[in-house]
Short mmCIF file of C-alpha atoms in Angstrom, two decimals:
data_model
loop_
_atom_site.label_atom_id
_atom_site.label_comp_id
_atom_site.label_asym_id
_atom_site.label_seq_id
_atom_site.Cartn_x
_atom_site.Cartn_y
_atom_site.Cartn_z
CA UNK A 1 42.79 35.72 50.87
CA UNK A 2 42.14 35.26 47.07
CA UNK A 3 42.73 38.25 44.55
CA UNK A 4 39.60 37.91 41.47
CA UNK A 5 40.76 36.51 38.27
CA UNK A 6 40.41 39.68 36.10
CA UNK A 7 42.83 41.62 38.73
CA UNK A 8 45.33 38.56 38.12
CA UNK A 9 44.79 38.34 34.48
CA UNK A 10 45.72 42.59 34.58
CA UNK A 11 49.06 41.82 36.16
CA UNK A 12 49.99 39.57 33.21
CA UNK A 13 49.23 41.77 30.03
CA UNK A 14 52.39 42.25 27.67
CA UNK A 15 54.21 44.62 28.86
CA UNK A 16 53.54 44.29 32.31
CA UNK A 17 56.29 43.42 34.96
CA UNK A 18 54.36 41.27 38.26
CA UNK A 19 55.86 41.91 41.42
CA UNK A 20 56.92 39.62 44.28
CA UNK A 21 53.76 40.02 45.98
CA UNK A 22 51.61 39.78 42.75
CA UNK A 23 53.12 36.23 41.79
CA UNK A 24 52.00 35.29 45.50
CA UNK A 25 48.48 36.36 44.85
CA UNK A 26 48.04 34.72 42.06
CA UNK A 27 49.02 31.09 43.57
CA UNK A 28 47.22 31.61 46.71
CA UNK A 29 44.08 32.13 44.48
CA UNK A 30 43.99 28.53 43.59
CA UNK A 31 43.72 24.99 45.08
CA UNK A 32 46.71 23.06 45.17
CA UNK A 33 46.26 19.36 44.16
CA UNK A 34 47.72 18.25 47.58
CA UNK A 35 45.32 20.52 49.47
CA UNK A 36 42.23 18.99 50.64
CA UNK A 37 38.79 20.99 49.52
CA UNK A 38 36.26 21.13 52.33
CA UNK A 39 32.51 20.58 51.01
CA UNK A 40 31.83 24.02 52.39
CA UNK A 41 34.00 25.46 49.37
CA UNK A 42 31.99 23.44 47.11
CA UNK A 43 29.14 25.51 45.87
CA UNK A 44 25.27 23.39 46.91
CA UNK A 45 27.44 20.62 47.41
CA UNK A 46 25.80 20.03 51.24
CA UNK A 47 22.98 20.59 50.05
CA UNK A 48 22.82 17.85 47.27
CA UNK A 49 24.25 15.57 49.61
CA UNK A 50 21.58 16.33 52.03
CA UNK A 51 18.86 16.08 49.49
CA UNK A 52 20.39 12.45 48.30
CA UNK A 53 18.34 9.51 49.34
CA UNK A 54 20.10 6.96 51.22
CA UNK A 55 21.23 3.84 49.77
CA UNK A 56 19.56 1.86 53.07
CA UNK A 57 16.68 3.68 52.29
CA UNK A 58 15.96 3.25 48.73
CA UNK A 59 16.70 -0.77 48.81
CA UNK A 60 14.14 -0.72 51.58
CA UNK A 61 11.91 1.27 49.78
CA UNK A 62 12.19 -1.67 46.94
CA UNK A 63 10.73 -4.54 48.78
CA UNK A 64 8.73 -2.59 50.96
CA UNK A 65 4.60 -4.19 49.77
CA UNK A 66 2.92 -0.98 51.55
CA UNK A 67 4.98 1.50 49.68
CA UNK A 68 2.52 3.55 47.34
CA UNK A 69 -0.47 1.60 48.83
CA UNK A 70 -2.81 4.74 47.83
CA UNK A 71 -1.79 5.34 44.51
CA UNK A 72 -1.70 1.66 43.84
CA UNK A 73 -4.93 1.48 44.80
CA UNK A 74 -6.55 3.84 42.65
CA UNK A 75 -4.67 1.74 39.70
CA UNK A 76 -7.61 0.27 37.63
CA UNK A 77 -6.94 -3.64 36.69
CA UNK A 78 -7.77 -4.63 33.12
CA UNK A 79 -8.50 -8.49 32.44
CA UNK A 80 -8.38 -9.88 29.34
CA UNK A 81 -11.71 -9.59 28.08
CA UNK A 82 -12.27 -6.52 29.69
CA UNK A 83 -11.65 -3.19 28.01
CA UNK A 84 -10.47 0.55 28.88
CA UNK A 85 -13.07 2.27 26.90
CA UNK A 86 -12.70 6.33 25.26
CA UNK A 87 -15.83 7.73 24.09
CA UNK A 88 -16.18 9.09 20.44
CA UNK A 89 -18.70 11.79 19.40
CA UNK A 90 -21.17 11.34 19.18
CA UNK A 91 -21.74 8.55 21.51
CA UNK A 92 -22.13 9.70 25.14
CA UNK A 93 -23.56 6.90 26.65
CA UNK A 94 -21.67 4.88 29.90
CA UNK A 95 -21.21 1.65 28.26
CA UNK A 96 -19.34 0.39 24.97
CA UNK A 97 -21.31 2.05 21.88
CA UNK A 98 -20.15 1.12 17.87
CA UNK A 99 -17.54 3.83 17.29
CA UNK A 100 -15.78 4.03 20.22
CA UNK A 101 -12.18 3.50 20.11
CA UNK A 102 -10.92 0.61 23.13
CA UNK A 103 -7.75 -0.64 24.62
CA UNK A 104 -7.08 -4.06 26.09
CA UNK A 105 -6.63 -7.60 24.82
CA UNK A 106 -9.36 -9.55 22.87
CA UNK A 107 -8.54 -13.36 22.04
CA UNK A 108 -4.73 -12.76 22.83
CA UNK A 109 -4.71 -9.86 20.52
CA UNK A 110 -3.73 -6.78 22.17
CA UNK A 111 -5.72 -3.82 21.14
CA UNK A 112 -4.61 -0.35 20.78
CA UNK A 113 -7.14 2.32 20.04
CA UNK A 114 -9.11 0.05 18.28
CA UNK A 115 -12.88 0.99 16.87
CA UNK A 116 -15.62 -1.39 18.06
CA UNK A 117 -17.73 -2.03 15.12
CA UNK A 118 -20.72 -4.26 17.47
CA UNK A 119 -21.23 -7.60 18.31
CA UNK A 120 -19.62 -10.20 20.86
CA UNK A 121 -16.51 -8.08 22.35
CA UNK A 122 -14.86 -11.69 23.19
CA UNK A 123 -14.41 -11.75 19.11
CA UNK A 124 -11.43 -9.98 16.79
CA UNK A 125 -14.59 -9.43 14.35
CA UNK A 126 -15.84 -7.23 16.53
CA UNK A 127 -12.84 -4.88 16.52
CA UNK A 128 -12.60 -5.50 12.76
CA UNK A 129 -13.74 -3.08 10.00
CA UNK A 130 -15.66 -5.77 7.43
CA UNK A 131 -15.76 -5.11 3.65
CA UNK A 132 -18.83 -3.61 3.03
CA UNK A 133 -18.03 -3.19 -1.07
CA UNK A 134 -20.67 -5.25 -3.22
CA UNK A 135 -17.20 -7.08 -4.96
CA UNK A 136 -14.56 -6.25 -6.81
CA UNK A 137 -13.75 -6.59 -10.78
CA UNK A 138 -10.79 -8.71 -11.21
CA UNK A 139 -9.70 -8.58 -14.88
CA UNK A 140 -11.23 -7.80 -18.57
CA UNK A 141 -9.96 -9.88 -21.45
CA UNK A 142 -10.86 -8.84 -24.88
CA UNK A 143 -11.06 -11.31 -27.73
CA UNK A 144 -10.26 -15.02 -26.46
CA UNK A 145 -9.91 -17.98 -28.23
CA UNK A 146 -13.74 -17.68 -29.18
CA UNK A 147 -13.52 -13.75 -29.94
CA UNK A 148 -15.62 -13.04 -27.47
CA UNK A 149 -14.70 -10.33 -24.58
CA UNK A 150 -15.54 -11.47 -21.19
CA UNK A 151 -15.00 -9.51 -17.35
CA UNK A 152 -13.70 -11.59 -14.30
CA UNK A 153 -15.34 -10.87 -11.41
CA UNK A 154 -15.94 -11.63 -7.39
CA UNK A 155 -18.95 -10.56 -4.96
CA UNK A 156 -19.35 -10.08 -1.36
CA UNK A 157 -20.10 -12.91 0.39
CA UNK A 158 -23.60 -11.21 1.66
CA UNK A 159 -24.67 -10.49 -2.06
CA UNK A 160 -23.26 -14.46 -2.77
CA UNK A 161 -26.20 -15.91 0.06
CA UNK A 162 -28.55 -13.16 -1.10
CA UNK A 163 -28.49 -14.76 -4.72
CA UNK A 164 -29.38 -18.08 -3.48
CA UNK A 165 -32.44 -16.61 -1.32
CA UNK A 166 -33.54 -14.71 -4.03
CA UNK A 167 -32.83 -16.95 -7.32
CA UNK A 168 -31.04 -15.13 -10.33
CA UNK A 169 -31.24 -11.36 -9.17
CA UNK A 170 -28.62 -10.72 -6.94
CA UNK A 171 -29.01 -6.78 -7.04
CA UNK A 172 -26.05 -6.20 -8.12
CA UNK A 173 -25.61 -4.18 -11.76
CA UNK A 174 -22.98 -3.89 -14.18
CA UNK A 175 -21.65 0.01 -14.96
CA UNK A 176 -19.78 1.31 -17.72
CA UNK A 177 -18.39 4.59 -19.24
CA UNK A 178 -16.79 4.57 -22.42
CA UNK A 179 -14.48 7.35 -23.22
CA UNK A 180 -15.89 10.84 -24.16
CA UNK A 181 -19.38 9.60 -21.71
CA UNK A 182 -20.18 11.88 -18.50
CA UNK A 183 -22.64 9.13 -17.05
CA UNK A 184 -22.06 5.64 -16.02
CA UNK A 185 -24.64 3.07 -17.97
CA UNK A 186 -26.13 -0.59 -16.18
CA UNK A 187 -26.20 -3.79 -17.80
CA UNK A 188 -27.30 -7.29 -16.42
CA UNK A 189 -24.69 -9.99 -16.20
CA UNK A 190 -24.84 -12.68 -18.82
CA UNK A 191 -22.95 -15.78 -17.83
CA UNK A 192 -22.18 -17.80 -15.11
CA UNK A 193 -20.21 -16.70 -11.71
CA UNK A 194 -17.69 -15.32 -11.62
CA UNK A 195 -17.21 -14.66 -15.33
CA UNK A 196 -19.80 -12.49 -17.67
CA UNK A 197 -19.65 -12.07 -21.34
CA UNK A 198 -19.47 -8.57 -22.50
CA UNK A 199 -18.60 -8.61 -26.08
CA UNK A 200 -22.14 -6.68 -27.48
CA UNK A 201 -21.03 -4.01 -25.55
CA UNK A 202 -17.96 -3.34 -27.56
CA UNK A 203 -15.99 -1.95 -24.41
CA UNK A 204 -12.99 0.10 -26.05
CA UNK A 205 -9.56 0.87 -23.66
CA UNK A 206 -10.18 3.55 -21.37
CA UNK A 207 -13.44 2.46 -20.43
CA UNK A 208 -14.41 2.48 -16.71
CA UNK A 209 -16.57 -0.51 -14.88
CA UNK A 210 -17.44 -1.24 -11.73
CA UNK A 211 -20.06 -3.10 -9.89
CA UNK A 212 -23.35 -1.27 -8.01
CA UNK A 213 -25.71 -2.66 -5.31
CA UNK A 214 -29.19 -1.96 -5.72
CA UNK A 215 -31.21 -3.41 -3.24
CA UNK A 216 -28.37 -4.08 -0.08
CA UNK A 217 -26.46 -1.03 0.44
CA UNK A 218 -22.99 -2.17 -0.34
CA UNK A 219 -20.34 0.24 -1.23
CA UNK A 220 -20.07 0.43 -5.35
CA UNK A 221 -16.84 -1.42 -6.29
CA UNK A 222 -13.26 0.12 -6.90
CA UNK A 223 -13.54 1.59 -10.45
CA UNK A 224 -11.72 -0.57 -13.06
CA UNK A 225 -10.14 0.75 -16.48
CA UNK A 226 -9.94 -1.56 -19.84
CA UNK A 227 -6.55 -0.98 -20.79
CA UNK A 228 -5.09 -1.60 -24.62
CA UNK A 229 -5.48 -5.04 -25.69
CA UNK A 230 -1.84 -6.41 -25.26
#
């Protein structure tokens, strides 16, 4: 018979004198180190034996082929080549539309939510946002060696084959805004690729230029500010 720990504790306050009997309570309330604890005294400890899987078992279990057969079977096997495709709005349709996003591998690159952006899905340039900006300006220098002022500059490779289809005129404009001006102005380029002179224009720091397509659609070029002559 056991005695509950609070009425054990009680028999202990300062003050208090335990009797015979009470000292006896108190150590046949506990387990003895040289006393053996049946499970049954162990609280769910049958039942988590019960409940464990069997070490037989589960190695059998490992190198069993039919184990799982049904879920395995509804597994879906992606080749290379082939792709897990998710749907983006708006497309609906059941095949690969531009825009979707895909997973799988495409010439040993393995894609993660990717975007397909059309064409052969066996390519990376499929899966690969192009530049679609008409160029880029690459530097201004004011006042060389022949006081002139002249802007550095590089085109998309699209407007680069458009200018030898269509001669001269590339489509592609000029703009600047000088300080204190709300609207950008256009002027032709007047030199040869990739360098144009732009000294009659008297560009001042602080003014902003960029390139333009006219005629293909191309994004307009990251704006560029003249800075103070060094």
């Amino acid at each position: 018979m056991t005695t509950d720990i609070k009425t054990i504790l009680s028999w202990f306050k300062t003050g208090k004198k335990p009797t015979e009997k009470q000292f006896w309570d108190s150590w046949l309330s506990f387990w003895h180190k040289d006393e053996q604890i049946s499970q049954k005294n162990i609280t769910n400890l049958v039942d988590t034996l019960n409940n464990k899987l069997e070490t037989d078992l589960f190695n059998s279990h490992q190198t069993d082929e039919t184990a799982h057969a049904q879920l395995f079977a509804k597994t879906k096997i992606v080749k290379p080549g082939e792709f897990i495709v998710f749907k983006v709005e708006p497309n609906t349709a059941d095949y690969l539309e531009i825009g979707d996003s895909v997973i799988g591998y495409c010439q040993d690159n393995f894609l993660c939510e990717a975007t397909y952006y059309g064409g052969d899905t066996s390519l990376m340039t499929s899966f690969t946002k192009l530049n679609n900006k008409v160029g880029r300006i690459v530097s201004f220098t004011s006042n060389d060696s022949s006081n002139d002022d002249f802007i550095i500059y590089e085109l998309n490779n699209e407007v680069l084959l458009r200018s030898l289809s269509c001669g001269a005129y590339s489509g592609v404009y000029l703009m600047y805004k000088k300080p204190g001006e709300q609207e950008f102005s256009n002027a032709w380029f007047n030199g040869t690729y990739p360098k144009t002179w732009v000294t009659w224009f008297d560009f001042t720091a602080g003014t902003v230029i960029k390139l333009i397509d006219t005629i293909g659609g191309l994004e307009d070029s990251e704006e560029f500010i003249i800075g103070q002559p060094e």
